Amino acid sequence: MADKFRFRLFDILKAYYQGSLKEDYFQDSAEKRLYRKIYFETFRHLGFIEKSLGKLYSHAPEADARAALALGACQILFMNDIPEYAAVNESVSLVPQSKRSFVNAVLRNLARRKAELMKDYNIRQDFPEWFVIKWEKRLGAEVDLFLSDLNTKPSFYSVDPATMNIEKAEGEADGYIMDLASYSVARLAGNIDPMSILDCCAAPGGKTFVLSHTYPDSRVFAVEKNRKRYEQLKAVTADYKNVDCVCADILELQTEAEFDLVLLDAPCTALGTIKRHPEVRWLRKNRDIADCSRRQKEMLEKAAQFTGKGSTMIYSVCSLEQEETTDVIEGFLKANPEFSLVPPVCDDRFKHGNYFMSLPYKCDADGFFAAVLKKK
Ligand SMILES: C[S@@+](CC[C@H](N)C(=O)[O-])C[C@H]1O[C@@H](n2cnc3c(N)ncnc32)[C@H](O)[C@@H]1O
């Protein structure tokens, strides 16, 4: 048994119940595959798992027992290829001696009552209530399709750096692996000929890669605030001849320079990446959306200062929440009449009026929003 991964998974769940989990996930590899699968399935179904376990005890136990119960319950309820006794024994072995009989009893009871409990299963229970309510308002009856898709495997795409063609990556692929929407966002300005490009929030460098190869005659300035992520960005772009990396806070950047193309891929709730990061739905609260929205508005004002006359600015986020998307752009356009919205250059399936929007269940891509703004 790969103890290292078992305990790592247990620690992640424990941190979640202790309220200290930021973002974490298992990178794919043959070695870790089973644990990565348990990780995904647990966070996908945590709402239902919690509800089912809640029927079997009177008081929620401490974080360690809760984590062990959630991992065991996920395997019993949703992973039929794992024998129930193995799921129970593994969870029991994760907790201290004093809690073993409790974990054992609850999981055995859950296994006995599986059929009865599963009768209540509904995709909506796999998501926080506020998220379901918001999306039902937007999509009506299609909300179930949207939610079901979010609980399926994300797609990977491969970009050929020589041609910049992108195609779905099945199994091993040679090119640069990235998401289709993320790739498309960096190309929304279309066939322009920029001499200088500013990539305001660049790490880990996916869109820097696309900008640098789509516009090989331009100079790309890739800015990243976080030192660790900046180092990652530098490593990723080391071979790109036209990229300069800068470790700085874009909000504090003092320069008279104006750029022909500015990309602000702003920090956001990342709620559009739930397929890749199933835990995100449980980590975000409604108030996080408002906090992100405020910061995005401030960053967009700043990015606009670096946009030259007649130049283009792209605003993007990997979220589809109204507060982080259309609200930000509408407010910005009202305050900055020298900017106007122009149609994005992209596949028709991504077009929502003059906005770019990739709904995962319709586009086979992460949920991204973008707007292309032109300065008079
Ligand atoms: C959505 S990620 C960018 C993803 C990147 N564009 C890509 O395609 O790979 C946002 C990044 O912005 C960085 N960031 C956040 N606030 C910043 C600021 N004020 N100035 C510069 N970078 C910032 C974060 O550390 C994070 O790496």
PDB file of N, CA, C and O and ligand atoms in Angstrom, residues 182 200-207 224-226 229 248-251 265-267 299, ligand 1:
ATOM      1  N   SER A 182      -8.277  28.426 -22.056  1.00  0.00           N
ATOM      2  CA  SER A 182      -7.127  29.231 -21.650  1.00  0.00           C
ATOM      3  C   SER A 182      -6.307  29.613 -22.894  1.00  0.00           C
ATOM      4  O   SER A 182      -5.882  30.767 -23.045  1.00  0.00           O
ATOM      5  N   CYS A 200       0.012  40.738 -17.525  1.00  0.00           N
ATOM      6  CA  CYS A 200       0.037  41.308 -16.157  1.00  0.00           C
ATOM      7  C   CYS A 200       0.135  40.284 -15.022  1.00  0.00           C
ATOM      8  O   CYS A 200       0.675  40.584 -13.982  1.00  0.00           O
ATOM      9  N   CYS A 201      -0.481  39.135 -15.188  1.00  0.00           N
ATOM     10  CA  CYS A 201      -0.517  38.116 -14.130  1.00  0.00           C
ATOM     11  C   CYS A 201      -0.132  36.806 -14.793  1.00  0.00           C
ATOM     12  O   CYS A 201      -0.992  36.032 -15.200  1.00  0.00           O
ATOM     13  N   ALA A 202       1.144  36.541 -14.900  1.00  0.00           N
ATOM     14  CA  ALA A 202       1.584  35.582 -15.910  1.00  0.00           C
ATOM     15  C   ALA A 202       1.778  34.139 -15.464  1.00  0.00           C
ATOM     16  O   ALA A 202       1.635  33.227 -16.275  1.00  0.00           O
ATOM     17  N   ALA A 203       2.153  33.914 -14.207  1.00  0.00           N
ATOM     18  CA  ALA A 203       2.487  32.540 -13.801  1.00  0.00           C
ATOM     19  C   ALA A 203       1.232  31.657 -13.713  1.00  0.00           C
ATOM     20  O   ALA A 203       0.163  32.162 -13.379  1.00  0.00           O
ATOM     21  N   PRO A 204       1.339  30.393 -14.049  1.00  0.00           N
ATOM     22  CA  PRO A 204       2.553  29.640 -14.374  1.00  0.00           C
ATOM     23  C   PRO A 204       3.040  29.799 -15.819  1.00  0.00           C
ATOM     24  O   PRO A 204       4.063  29.207 -16.175  1.00  0.00           O
ATOM     25  N   GLY A 205       2.331  30.546 -16.655  1.00  0.00           N
ATOM     26  CA  GLY A 205       2.903  30.856 -17.962  1.00  0.00           C
ATOM     27  C   GLY A 205       2.175  30.274 -19.172  1.00  0.00           C
ATOM     28  O   GLY A 205       2.684  30.353 -20.288  1.00  0.00           O
ATOM     29  N   GLY A 206       0.995  29.703 -18.951  1.00  0.00           N
ATOM     30  CA  GLY A 206       0.252  29.122 -20.076  1.00  0.00           C
ATOM     31  C   GLY A 206      -0.040  30.146 -21.170  1.00  0.00           C
ATOM     32  O   GLY A 206       0.252  29.928 -22.350  1.00  0.00           O
ATOM     33  N   LYS A 207      -0.570  31.280 -20.747  1.00  0.00           N
ATOM     34  CA  LYS A 207      -0.940  32.288 -21.759  1.00  0.00           C
ATOM     35  C   LYS A 207       0.299  33.019 -22.268  1.00  0.00           C
ATOM     36  O   LYS A 207       0.317  33.471 -23.406  1.00  0.00           O
ATOM     37  N   GLU A 224       4.747  38.812 -12.684  1.00  0.00           N
ATOM     38  CA  GLU A 224       4.164  37.930 -11.669  1.00  0.00           C
ATOM     39  C   GLU A 224       4.608  38.393 -10.291  1.00  0.00           C
ATOM     40  O   GLU A 224       5.787  38.648 -10.074  1.00  0.00           O
ATOM     41  N   LYS A 225       3.653  38.482  -9.394  1.00  0.00           N
ATOM     42  CA  LYS A 225       3.927  39.020  -8.061  1.00  0.00           C
ATOM     43  C   LYS A 225       4.553  37.978  -7.118  1.00  0.00           C
ATOM     44  O   LYS A 225       5.473  38.275  -6.378  1.00  0.00           O
ATOM     45  N   ASN A 226       4.023  36.782  -7.172  1.00  0.00           N
ATOM     46  CA  ASN A 226       4.433  35.739  -6.217  1.00  0.00           C
ATOM     47  C   ASN A 226       5.797  35.167  -6.605  1.00  0.00           C
ATOM     48  O   ASN A 226       5.971  34.651  -7.701  1.00  0.00           O
ATOM     49  N   ARG A 229       5.986  31.488  -7.769  1.00  0.00           N
ATOM     50  CA  ARG A 229       5.338  31.313  -9.081  1.00  0.00           C
ATOM     51  C   ARG A 229       6.141  32.014 -10.176  1.00  0.00           C
ATOM     52  O   ARG A 229       6.171  31.576 -11.321  1.00  0.00           O
ATOM     53  N   ALA A 248       6.990  41.399  -9.916  1.00  0.00           N
ATOM     54  CA  ALA A 248       6.473  42.672  -9.389  1.00  0.00           C
ATOM     55  C   ALA A 248       4.971  42.588  -9.180  1.00  0.00           C
ATOM     56  O   ALA A 248       4.287  41.735  -9.768  1.00  0.00           O
ATOM     57  N   ASP A 249       4.495  43.494  -8.335  1.00  0.00           N
ATOM     58  CA  ASP A 249       3.052  43.631  -8.131  1.00  0.00           C
ATOM     59  C   ASP A 249       2.552  44.613  -9.191  1.00  0.00           C
ATOM     60  O   ASP A 249       3.001  45.762  -9.215  1.00  0.00           O
ATOM     61  N   ILE A 250       1.660  44.174 -10.025  1.00  0.00           N
ATOM     62  CA  ILE A 250       1.206  45.021 -11.137  1.00  0.00           C
ATOM     63  C   ILE A 250       0.565  46.308 -10.612  1.00  0.00           C
ATOM     64  O   ILE A 250       0.660  47.362 -11.246  1.00  0.00           O
ATOM     65  N   LEU A 251      -0.017  46.226  -9.412  1.00  0.00           N
ATOM     66  CA  LEU A 251      -0.681  47.415  -8.854  1.00  0.00           C
ATOM     67  C   LEU A 251       0.332  48.475  -8.426  1.00  0.00           C
ATOM     68  O   LEU A 251      -0.004  49.641  -8.280  1.00  0.00           O
ATOM     69  N   ASP A 265      -4.989  38.505 -16.941  1.00  0.00           N
ATOM     70  CA  ASP A 265      -5.610  37.222 -16.581  1.00  0.00           C
ATOM     71  C   ASP A 265      -5.691  37.240 -15.050  1.00  0.00           C
ATOM     72  O   ASP A 265      -4.827  36.718 -14.361  1.00  0.00           O
ATOM     73  N   ALA A 266      -6.726  37.876 -14.570  1.00  0.00           N
ATOM     74  CA  ALA A 266      -6.764  38.297 -13.164  1.00  0.00           C
ATOM     75  C   ALA A 266      -6.953  37.138 -12.189  1.00  0.00           C
ATOM     76  O   ALA A 266      -7.604  36.134 -12.508  1.00  0.00           O
ATOM     77  N   PRO A 267      -6.397  37.282 -10.968  1.00  0.00           N
ATOM     78  CA  PRO A 267      -6.687  36.294  -9.921  1.00  0.00           C
ATOM     79  C   PRO A 267      -8.195  36.281  -9.643  1.00  0.00           C
ATOM     80  O   PRO A 267      -8.837  37.336  -9.654  1.00  0.00           O
ATOM     81  N   MET A 299      -7.469  46.079 -10.471  1.00  0.00           N
ATOM     82  CA  MET A 299      -6.396  45.638 -11.379  1.00  0.00           C
ATOM     83  C   MET A 299      -6.678  46.046 -12.815  1.00  0.00           C
ATOM     84  O   MET A 299      -5.770  46.387 -13.580  1.00  0.00           O
TER      85      MET A 299
HETATM   86  C1  LIG B   1      -5.042  33.277 -12.936  1.00  0.00           C
HETATM   87  S1  LIG B   1      -3.377  33.183 -12.458  1.00  0.00           S
HETATM   88  C2  LIG B   1      -2.570  33.501 -13.997  1.00  0.00           C
HETATM   89  C3  LIG B   1      -2.481  32.315 -14.925  1.00  0.00           C
HETATM   90  C4  LIG B   1      -1.560  32.593 -16.116  1.00  0.00           C
HETATM   91  N1  LIG B   1      -1.963  33.775 -16.834  1.00  0.00           N
HETATM   92  C5  LIG B   1      -1.548  31.423 -17.071  1.00  0.00           C
HETATM   93  O1  LIG B   1      -2.229  31.423 -18.078  1.00  0.00           O
HETATM   94  O2  LIG B   1      -0.794  30.470 -16.783  1.00  0.00           O
HETATM   95  C6  LIG B   1      -3.161  34.721 -11.662  1.00  0.00           C
HETATM   96  C7  LIG B   1      -1.701  35.025 -11.262  1.00  0.00           C
HETATM   97  O3  LIG B   1      -1.631  36.402 -10.892  1.00  0.00           O
HETATM   98  C8  LIG B   1      -0.707  36.530  -9.835  1.00  0.00           C
HETATM   99  N2  LIG B   1      -1.005  37.837  -9.190  1.00  0.00           N
HETATM  100  C9  LIG B   1      -1.978  38.101  -8.289  1.00  0.00           C
HETATM  101  N3  LIG B   1      -1.976  39.410  -7.969  1.00  0.00           N
HETATM  102  C10 LIG B   1      -0.991  39.988  -8.700  1.00  0.00           C
HETATM  103  C11 LIG B   1      -0.502  41.313  -8.799  1.00  0.00           C
HETATM  104  N4  LIG B   1      -1.041  42.279  -8.064  1.00  0.00           N
HETATM  105  N5  LIG B   1       0.521  41.556  -9.653  1.00  0.00           N
HETATM  106  C12 LIG B   1       1.061  40.549 -10.386  1.00  0.00           C
HETATM  107  N6  LIG B   1       0.648  39.267 -10.320  1.00  0.00           N
HETATM  108  C13 LIG B   1      -0.363  38.977  -9.486  1.00  0.00           C
HETATM  109  C14 LIG B   1      -0.972  35.305  -8.997  1.00  0.00           C
HETATM  110  O4  LIG B   1       0.140  35.024  -8.166  1.00  0.00           O
HETATM  111  C15 LIG B   1      -1.195  34.243 -10.071  1.00  0.00           C
HETATM  112  O5  LIG B   1       0.004  33.601 -10.404  1.00  0.00           O
END
